[in-house]
Amino acid sequence: ADLEVESLHEGCDLRLRVSRARFEDLCVDLWPHLQPLLQSVVSSSGLGFSDIHRVILCGGAARVPKILSKLQGIFPETSA
């Protein structure tokens, strides 16, 4: 994926290309936080995981295979 950050530092722009494998490696510290975050959100809603029958992702997260596989592990009975 191509990434661009305008005016990263003193007006200089940053442009770089990151492979999916490298992106997932950069996010390795974040993946363990996904399930507790979802548990908190579901709990706050007053629902349980078994009450959720469909998960809809929007934006860039919908194209990240690691997020999709984590969600399928947490919600195995849901449809995409």
mmCIF file of N, CA, C and O in Angstrom:
data_model
loop_
_atom_site.group_PDB
_atom_site.id
_atom_site.type_symbol
_atom_site.label_atom_id
_atom_site.label_comp_id
_atom_site.label_asym_id
_atom_site.label_seq_id
_atom_site.Cartn_x
_atom_site.Cartn_y
_atom_site.Cartn_z
ATOM 1 N N ALA A 1 0.848 -1.175 0.000
ATOM 2 C CA ALA A 1 0.000 0.000 0.000
ATOM 3 C C ALA A 1 0.894 1.239 0.000
ATOM 4 O O ALA A 1 1.961 1.239 0.599
ATOM 5 N N ASP A 2 0.448 2.249 -0.654
ATOM 6 C CA ASP A 2 1.158 3.518 -0.650
ATOM 7 C C ASP A 2 0.599 4.378 0.477
ATOM 8 O O ASP A 2 -0.613 4.509 0.623
ATOM 9 N N LEU A 3 1.488 4.948 1.269
ATOM 10 C CA LEU A 3 1.089 5.809 2.375
ATOM 11 C C LEU A 3 1.622 7.210 2.126
ATOM 12 O O LEU A 3 2.754 7.374 1.668
ATOM 13 N N GLU A 4 0.806 8.200 2.460
ATOM 14 C CA GLU A 4 1.229 9.588 2.326
ATOM 15 C C GLU A 4 0.813 10.355 3.567
ATOM 16 O O GLU A 4 -0.307 10.231 4.039
ATOM 17 N N VAL A 5 1.756 11.124 4.102
ATOM 18 C CA VAL A 5 1.480 12.007 5.233
ATOM 19 C C VAL A 5 1.966 13.392 4.825
ATOM 20 O O VAL A 5 3.158 13.599 4.607
ATOM 21 N N GLU A 6 1.026 14.313 4.721
ATOM 22 C CA GLU A 6 1.390 15.672 4.333
ATOM 23 C C GLU A 6 1.902 16.433 5.548
ATOM 24 O O GLU A 6 1.364 16.301 6.645
ATOM 25 N N SER A 7 2.947 17.214 5.343
ATOM 26 C CA SER A 7 3.531 18.052 6.386
ATOM 27 C C SER A 7 3.851 17.255 7.653
ATOM 28 O O SER A 7 3.483 17.638 8.758
ATOM 29 N N LEU A 8 4.553 16.161 7.478
ATOM 30 C CA LEU A 8 4.927 15.330 8.627
ATOM 31 C C LEU A 8 5.827 16.105 9.586
ATOM 32 O O LEU A 8 5.637 16.082 10.789
ATOM 33 N N HIS A 9 6.794 16.809 9.021
ATOM 34 C CA HIS A 9 7.724 17.578 9.857
ATOM 35 C C HIS A 9 8.220 18.788 9.082
ATOM 36 O O HIS A 9 8.769 18.646 7.990
ATOM 37 N N GLU A 10 8.004 19.954 9.635
ATOM 38 C CA GLU A 10 8.457 21.212 9.041
ATOM 39 C C GLU A 10 8.097 21.323 7.565
ATOM 40 O O GLU A 10 8.921 21.689 6.723
ATOM 41 N N GLY A 11 6.865 20.957 7.234
ATOM 42 C CA GLY A 11 6.378 21.087 5.867
ATOM 43 C C GLY A 11 6.802 19.989 4.918
ATOM 44 O O GLY A 11 6.426 20.005 3.748
ATOM 45 N N CYS A 12 7.601 19.033 5.383
ATOM 46 C CA CYS A 12 8.038 17.929 4.522
ATOM 47 C C CYS A 12 6.986 16.827 4.510
ATOM 48 O O CYS A 12 6.469 16.444 5.551
ATOM 49 N N ASP A 13 6.677 16.345 3.324
ATOM 50 C CA ASP A 13 5.722 15.258 3.160
ATOM 51 C C ASP A 13 6.443 13.916 3.222
ATOM 52 O O ASP A 13 7.638 13.824 2.916
ATOM 53 N N LEU A 14 5.734 12.900 3.623
ATOM 54 C CA LEU A 14 6.284 11.552 3.672
ATOM 55 C C LEU A 14 5.475 10.676 2.725
ATOM 56 O O LEU A 14 4.241 10.662 2.777
ATOM 57 N N ARG A 15 6.152 9.950 1.854
ATOM 58 C CA ARG A 15 5.513 8.995 0.951
ATOM 59 C C ARG A 15 6.309 7.707 1.007
ATOM 60 O O ARG A 15 7.525 7.720 0.857
ATOM 61 N N LEU A 16 5.625 6.595 1.254
ATOM 62 C CA LEU A 16 6.324 5.318 1.271
ATOM 63 C C LEU A 16 5.372 4.188 0.911
ATOM 64 O O LEU A 16 4.169 4.330 0.943
ATOM 65 N N ARG A 17 5.967 3.070 0.557
ATOM 66 C CA ARG A 17 5.214 1.878 0.189
ATOM 67 C C ARG A 17 5.462 0.825 1.266
ATOM 68 O O ARG A 17 6.592 0.579 1.650
ATOM 69 N N VAL A 18 4.378 0.215 1.749
ATOM 70 C CA VAL A 18 4.460 -0.805 2.797
ATOM 71 C C VAL A 18 3.729 -2.051 2.315
ATOM 72 O O VAL A 18 2.572 -1.964 1.883
ATOM 73 N N SER A 19 4.390 -3.195 2.402
ATOM 74 C CA SER A 19 3.735 -4.455 2.024
ATOM 75 C C SER A 19 2.757 -4.854 3.123
ATOM 76 O O SER A 19 2.842 -4.393 4.269
ATOM 77 N N ARG A 20 1.818 -5.730 2.795
ATOM 78 C CA ARG A 20 0.846 -6.204 3.778
ATOM 79 C C ARG A 20 1.557 -6.902 4.930
ATOM 80 O O ARG A 20 1.231 -6.700 6.094
ATOM 81 N N ALA A 21 2.560 -7.722 4.616
ATOM 82 C CA ALA A 21 3.303 -8.433 5.661
ATOM 83 C C ALA A 21 3.996 -7.447 6.600
ATOM 84 O O ALA A 21 3.975 -7.622 7.824
ATOM 85 N N ARG A 22 4.590 -6.405 6.029
ATOM 86 C CA ARG A 22 5.270 -5.399 6.855
ATOM 87 C C ARG A 22 4.265 -4.633 7.695
ATOM 88 O O ARG A 22 4.503 -4.341 8.870
ATOM 89 N N PHE A 23 3.119 -4.294 7.119
ATOM 90 C CA PHE A 23 2.070 -3.593 7.858
ATOM 91 C C PHE A 23 1.615 -4.424 9.051
ATOM 92 O O PHE A 23 1.496 -3.918 10.163
ATOM 93 N N GLU A 24 1.360 -5.717 8.824
ATOM 94 C CA GLU A 24 0.920 -6.584 9.919
ATOM 95 C C GLU A 24 2.014 -6.712 10.971
ATOM 96 O O GLU A 24 1.722 -6.781 12.164
ATOM 97 N N ASP A 25 3.274 -6.728 10.539
ATOM 98 C CA ASP A 25 4.380 -6.783 11.485
ATOM 99 C C ASP A 25 4.458 -5.501 12.317
ATOM 100 O O ASP A 25 4.705 -5.547 13.525
ATOM 101 N N LEU A 26 4.220 -4.360 11.696
ATOM 102 C CA LEU A 26 4.228 -3.091 12.416
ATOM 103 C C LEU A 26 3.086 -3.008 13.431
ATOM 104 O O LEU A 26 3.202 -2.315 14.443
ATOM 105 N N CYS A 27 1.997 -3.704 13.156
ATOM 106 C CA CYS A 27 0.816 -3.666 14.023
ATOM 107 C C CYS A 27 0.779 -4.804 15.040
ATOM 108 O O CYS A 27 -0.197 -4.944 15.770
ATOM 109 N N VAL A 28 1.849 -5.604 15.114
ATOM 110 C CA VAL A 28 1.841 -6.800 15.964
ATOM 111 C C VAL A 28 1.494 -6.475 17.422
ATOM 112 O O VAL A 28 0.841 -7.271 18.090
ATOM 113 N N ASP A 29 1.865 -5.317 17.914
ATOM 114 C CA ASP A 29 1.534 -4.930 19.288
ATOM 115 C C ASP A 29 0.058 -4.575 19.459
ATOM 116 O O ASP A 29 -0.451 -4.556 20.579
ATOM 117 N N LEU A 30 -0.622 -4.283 18.355
ATOM 118 C CA LEU A 30 -2.028 -3.870 18.428
ATOM 119 C C LEU A 30 -3.002 -5.044 18.375
ATOM 120 O O LEU A 30 -4.095 -4.968 18.925
ATOM 121 N N TRP A 31 -2.636 -6.134 17.688
ATOM 122 C CA TRP A 31 -3.568 -7.248 17.496
ATOM 123 C C TRP A 31 -4.110 -7.807 18.811
ATOM 124 O O TRP A 31 -5.305 -8.092 18.896
ATOM 125 N N PRO A 32 -3.300 -7.961 19.875
ATOM 126 C CA PRO A 32 -3.846 -8.502 21.125
ATOM 127 C C PRO A 32 -4.903 -7.606 21.788
ATOM 128 O O PRO A 32 -5.676 -8.070 22.617
ATOM 129 N N HIS A 33 -4.961 -6.331 21.417
ATOM 130 C CA HIS A 33 -5.933 -5.405 22.006
ATOM 131 C C HIS A 33 -7.301 -5.484 21.331
ATOM 132 O O HIS A 33 -8.271 -4.929 21.849
ATOM 133 N N LEU A 34 -7.381 -6.154 20.199
ATOM 134 C CA LEU A 34 -8.630 -6.184 19.446
ATOM 135 C C LEU A 34 -9.745 -6.895 20.215
ATOM 136 O O LEU A 34 -10.840 -6.361 20.364
ATOM 137 N N GLN A 35 -9.487 -8.080 20.726
ATOM 138 C CA GLN A 35 -10.536 -8.833 21.424
ATOM 139 C C GLN A 35 -11.008 -8.142 22.705
ATOM 140 O O GLN A 35 -12.213 -8.001 22.906
ATOM 141 N N PRO A 36 -10.109 -7.673 23.591
ATOM 142 C CA PRO A 36 -10.598 -6.957 24.775
ATOM 143 C C PRO A 36 -11.403 -5.705 24.427
ATOM 144 O O PRO A 36 -12.389 -5.390 25.097
ATOM 145 N N LEU A 37 -11.001 -5.013 23.372
ATOM 146 C CA LEU A 37 -11.754 -3.836 22.942
ATOM 147 C C LEU A 37 -13.156 -4.220 22.493
ATOM 148 O O LEU A 37 -14.151 -3.596 22.882
ATOM 149 N N LEU A 38 -13.247 -5.287 21.704
ATOM 150 C CA LEU A 38 -14.563 -5.755 21.262
ATOM 151 C C LEU A 38 -15.402 -6.234 22.436
ATOM 152 O O LEU A 38 -16.613 -5.990 22.479
ATOM 153 N N GLN A 39 -14.782 -6.915 23.393
ATOM 154 C CA GLN A 39 -15.520 -7.368 24.576
ATOM 155 C C GLN A 39 -16.085 -6.172 25.331
ATOM 156 O O GLN A 39 -17.227 -6.205 25.794
ATOM 157 N N SER A 40 -15.310 -5.115 25.453
ATOM 158 C CA SER A 40 -15.769 -3.908 26.134
ATOM 159 C C SER A 40 -16.945 -3.263 25.404
ATOM 160 O O SER A 40 -17.936 -2.875 26.020
ATOM 161 N N VAL A 41 -16.836 -3.167 24.083
ATOM 162 C CA VAL A 41 -17.904 -2.555 23.282
ATOM 163 C C VAL A 41 -19.184 -3.379 23.374
ATOM 164 O O VAL A 41 -20.270 -2.839 23.608
ATOM 165 N N VAL A 42 -19.060 -4.696 23.221
ATOM 166 C CA VAL A 42 -20.241 -5.560 23.275
ATOM 167 C C VAL A 42 -20.857 -5.517 24.668
ATOM 168 O O VAL A 42 -22.077 -5.414 24.823
ATOM 169 N N SER A 43 -20.043 -5.563 25.690
ATOM 170 C CA SER A 43 -20.535 -5.513 27.065
ATOM 171 C C SER A 43 -21.254 -4.194 27.351
ATOM 172 O O SER A 43 -22.311 -4.172 27.971
ATOM 173 N N SER A 44 -20.683 -3.087 26.877
ATOM 174 C CA SER A 44 -21.298 -1.773 27.079
ATOM 175 C C SER A 44 -22.654 -1.660 26.400
ATOM 176 O O SER A 44 -23.509 -0.894 26.833
ATOM 177 N N SER A 45 -22.830 -2.415 25.330
ATOM 178 C CA SER A 45 -24.101 -2.359 24.595
ATOM 179 C C SER A 45 -25.197 -3.165 25.268
ATOM 180 O O SER A 45 -26.357 -3.077 24.883
ATOM 181 N N GLY A 46 -24.813 -3.979 26.256
ATOM 182 C CA GLY A 46 -25.798 -4.830 26.925
ATOM 183 C C GLY A 46 -26.051 -6.119 26.167
ATOM 184 O O GLY A 46 -26.959 -6.867 26.506
ATOM 185 N N LEU A 47 -25.260 -6.385 25.154
ATOM 186 C CA LEU A 47 -25.399 -7.603 24.360
ATOM 187 C C LEU A 47 -24.290 -8.585 24.708
ATOM 188 O O LEU A 47 -23.302 -8.225 25.340
ATOM 189 N N GLY A 48 -24.449 -9.803 24.240
ATOM 190 C CA GLY A 48 -23.392 -10.799 24.324
ATOM 191 C C GLY A 48 -22.927 -11.121 22.917
ATOM 192 O O GLY A 48 -23.597 -10.792 21.934
ATOM 193 N N PHE A 49 -21.788 -11.785 22.805
ATOM 194 C CA PHE A 49 -21.283 -12.154 21.479
ATOM 195 C C PHE A 49 -22.300 -13.002 20.712
ATOM 196 O O PHE A 49 -22.416 -12.896 19.496
ATOM 197 N N SER A 50 -23.039 -13.837 21.419
ATOM 198 C CA SER A 50 -24.016 -14.707 20.747
ATOM 199 C C SER A 50 -25.203 -13.927 20.192
ATOM 200 O O SER A 50 -25.955 -14.443 19.369
ATOM 201 N N ASP A 51 -25.391 -12.684 20.646
ATOM 202 C CA ASP A 51 -26.486 -11.848 20.145
ATOM 203 C C ASP A 51 -26.140 -11.171 18.817
ATOM 204 O O ASP A 51 -27.006 -10.590 18.176
ATOM 205 N N ILE A 52 -24.885 -11.229 18.427
ATOM 206 C CA ILE A 52 -24.438 -10.554 17.206
ATOM 207 C C ILE A 52 -24.402 -11.560 16.066
ATOM 208 O O ILE A 52 -23.727 -12.578 16.143
ATOM 209 N N HIS A 53 -25.159 -11.263 15.013
ATOM 210 C CA HIS A 53 -25.296 -12.185 13.887
ATOM 211 C C HIS A 53 -24.612 -11.691 12.623
ATOM 212 O O HIS A 53 -24.476 -12.441 11.660
ATOM 213 N N ARG A 54 -24.208 -10.440 12.628
ATOM 214 C CA ARG A 54 -23.541 -9.890 11.450
ATOM 215 C C ARG A 54 -22.590 -8.780 11.871
ATOM 216 O O ARG A 54 -22.938 -7.958 12.704
ATOM 217 N N VAL A 55 -21.406 -8.772 11.290
ATOM 218 C CA VAL A 55 -20.410 -7.730 11.550
ATOM 219 C C VAL A 55 -20.119 -7.043 10.221
ATOM 220 O O VAL A 55 -19.799 -7.699 9.233
ATOM 221 N N ILE A 56 -20.257 -5.727 10.208
ATOM 222 C CA ILE A 56 -20.009 -4.950 8.988
ATOM 223 C C ILE A 56 -18.815 -4.032 9.245
ATOM 224 O O ILE A 56 -18.848 -3.209 10.158
ATOM 225 N N LEU A 57 -17.779 -4.194 8.456
ATOM 226 C CA LEU A 57 -16.598 -3.335 8.557
ATOM 227 C C LEU A 57 -16.676 -2.235 7.512
ATOM 228 O O LEU A 57 -17.119 -2.463 6.394
ATOM 229 N N CYS A 58 -16.223 -1.055 7.882
ATOM 230 C CA CYS A 58 -16.197 0.080 6.967
ATOM 231 C C CYS A 58 -14.782 0.615 6.868
ATOM 232 O O CYS A 58 -14.000 0.483 7.802
ATOM 233 N N GLY A 59 -14.467 1.206 5.767
ATOM 234 C CA GLY A 59 -13.169 1.841 5.599
ATOM 235 C C GLY A 59 -12.060 0.839 5.365
ATOM 236 O O GLY A 59 -12.278 -0.295 4.954
ATOM 237 N N GLY A 60 -10.841 1.266 5.659
ATOM 238 C CA GLY A 60 -9.663 0.461 5.403
ATOM 239 C C GLY A 60 -9.619 -0.847 6.170
ATOM 240 O O GLY A 60 -9.018 -1.823 5.716
ATOM 241 N N ALA A 61 -10.239 -0.909 7.345
ATOM 242 C CA ALA A 61 -10.224 -2.133 8.152
ATOM 243 C C ALA A 61 -10.866 -3.304 7.417
ATOM 244 O O ALA A 61 -10.511 -4.458 7.655
ATOM 245 N N ALA A 62 -11.769 -3.017 6.511
ATOM 246 C CA ALA A 62 -12.457 -4.079 5.776
ATOM 247 C C ALA A 62 -11.520 -4.823 4.830
ATOM 248 O O ALA A 62 -11.843 -5.911 4.377
ATOM 249 N N ARG A 63 -10.346 -4.254 4.571
ATOM 250 C CA ARG A 63 -9.411 -4.877 3.636
ATOM 251 C C ARG A 63 -8.168 -5.438 4.321
ATOM 252 O O ARG A 63 -7.216 -5.813 3.650
ATOM 253 N N VAL A 64 -8.167 -5.504 5.646
ATOM 254 C CA VAL A 64 -7.006 -6.019 6.379
ATOM 255 C C VAL A 64 -7.293 -7.468 6.774
ATOM 256 O O VAL A 64 -8.100 -7.727 7.656
ATOM 257 N N PRO A 65 -6.649 -8.430 6.104
ATOM 258 C CA PRO A 65 -6.922 -9.838 6.373
ATOM 259 C C PRO A 65 -6.740 -10.237 7.835
ATOM 260 O O PRO A 65 -7.493 -11.063 8.347
ATOM 261 N N LYS A 66 -5.791 -9.648 8.521
ATOM 262 C CA LYS A 66 -5.556 -9.992 9.926
ATOM 263 C C LYS A 66 -6.757 -9.605 10.777
ATOM 264 O O LYS A 66 -7.158 -10.359 11.664
ATOM 265 N N ILE A 67 -7.349 -8.465 10.517
ATOM 266 C CA ILE A 67 -8.546 -8.048 11.256
ATOM 267 C C ILE A 67 -9.706 -8.985 10.931
ATOM 268 O O ILE A 67 -10.442 -9.412 11.828
ATOM 269 N N LEU A 68 -9.868 -9.321 9.665
ATOM 270 C CA LEU A 68 -10.946 -10.232 9.280
ATOM 271 C C LEU A 68 -10.797 -11.586 9.961
ATOM 272 O O LEU A 68 -11.777 -12.139 10.480
ATOM 273 N N SER A 69 -9.578 -12.128 9.997
ATOM 274 C CA SER A 69 -9.387 -13.439 10.623
ATOM 275 C C SER A 69 -9.607 -13.368 12.128
ATOM 276 O O SER A 69 -10.182 -14.292 12.721
ATOM 277 N N LYS A 70 -9.201 -12.273 12.767
ATOM 278 C CA LYS A 70 -9.446 -12.110 14.210
ATOM 279 C C LYS A 70 -10.942 -12.044 14.492
ATOM 280 O O LYS A 70 -11.433 -12.664 15.426
ATOM 281 N N LEU A 71 -11.676 -11.288 13.681
ATOM 282 C CA LEU A 71 -13.119 -11.185 13.877
ATOM 283 C C LEU A 71 -13.821 -12.519 13.651
ATOM 284 O O LEU A 71 -14.758 -12.870 14.367
ATOM 285 N N GLN A 72 -13.371 -13.275 12.667
ATOM 286 C CA GLN A 72 -13.957 -14.586 12.407
ATOM 287 C C GLN A 72 -13.702 -15.528 13.579
ATOM 288 O O GLN A 72 -14.522 -16.392 13.874
ATOM 289 N N GLY A 73 -12.569 -15.358 14.261
ATOM 290 C CA GLY A 73 -12.290 -16.161 15.447
ATOM 291 C C GLY A 73 -13.162 -15.774 16.629
ATOM 292 O O GLY A 73 -13.562 -16.611 17.432
ATOM 293 N N ILE A 74 -13.481 -14.487 16.743
ATOM 294 C CA ILE A 74 -14.302 -13.988 17.853
ATOM 295 C C ILE A 74 -15.787 -14.209 17.584
ATOM 296 O O ILE A 74 -16.547 -14.540 18.480
ATOM 297 N N PHE A 75 -16.201 -14.029 16.336
ATOM 298 C CA PHE A 75 -17.599 -14.192 15.932
ATOM 299 C C PHE A 75 -17.703 -15.291 14.863
ATOM 300 O O PHE A 75 -18.021 -15.016 13.708
ATOM 301 N N PRO A 76 -17.462 -16.554 15.219
ATOM 302 C CA PRO A 76 -17.416 -17.610 14.190
ATOM 303 C C PRO A 76 -18.755 -17.865 13.497
ATOM 304 O O PRO A 76 -18.779 -18.357 12.378
ATOM 305 N N GLU A 77 -19.847 -17.523 14.124
ATOM 306 C CA GLU A 77 -21.168 -17.812 13.550
ATOM 307 C C GLU A 77 -21.756 -16.642 12.762
ATOM 308 O O GLU A 77 -22.855 -16.740 12.244
ATOM 309 N N THR A 78 -21.034 -15.524 12.662
ATOM 310 C CA THR A 78 -21.577 -14.354 11.963
ATOM 311 C C THR A 78 -21.296 -14.436 10.478
ATOM 312 O O THR A 78 -20.394 -15.122 10.041
ATOM 313 N N SER A 79 -22.072 -13.691 9.730
ATOM 314 C CA SER A 79 -21.824 -13.579 8.293
ATOM 315 C C SER A 79 -21.106 -12.272 8.043
ATOM 316 O O SER A 79 -21.187 -11.335 8.825
ATOM 317 N N ALA A 80 -20.398 -12.226 6.933
ATOM 318 C CA ALA A 80 -19.652 -11.010 6.599
ATOM 319 C C ALA A 80 -20.463 -10.116 5.712
ATOM 320 O O ALA A 80 -21.379 -10.508 5.077
#
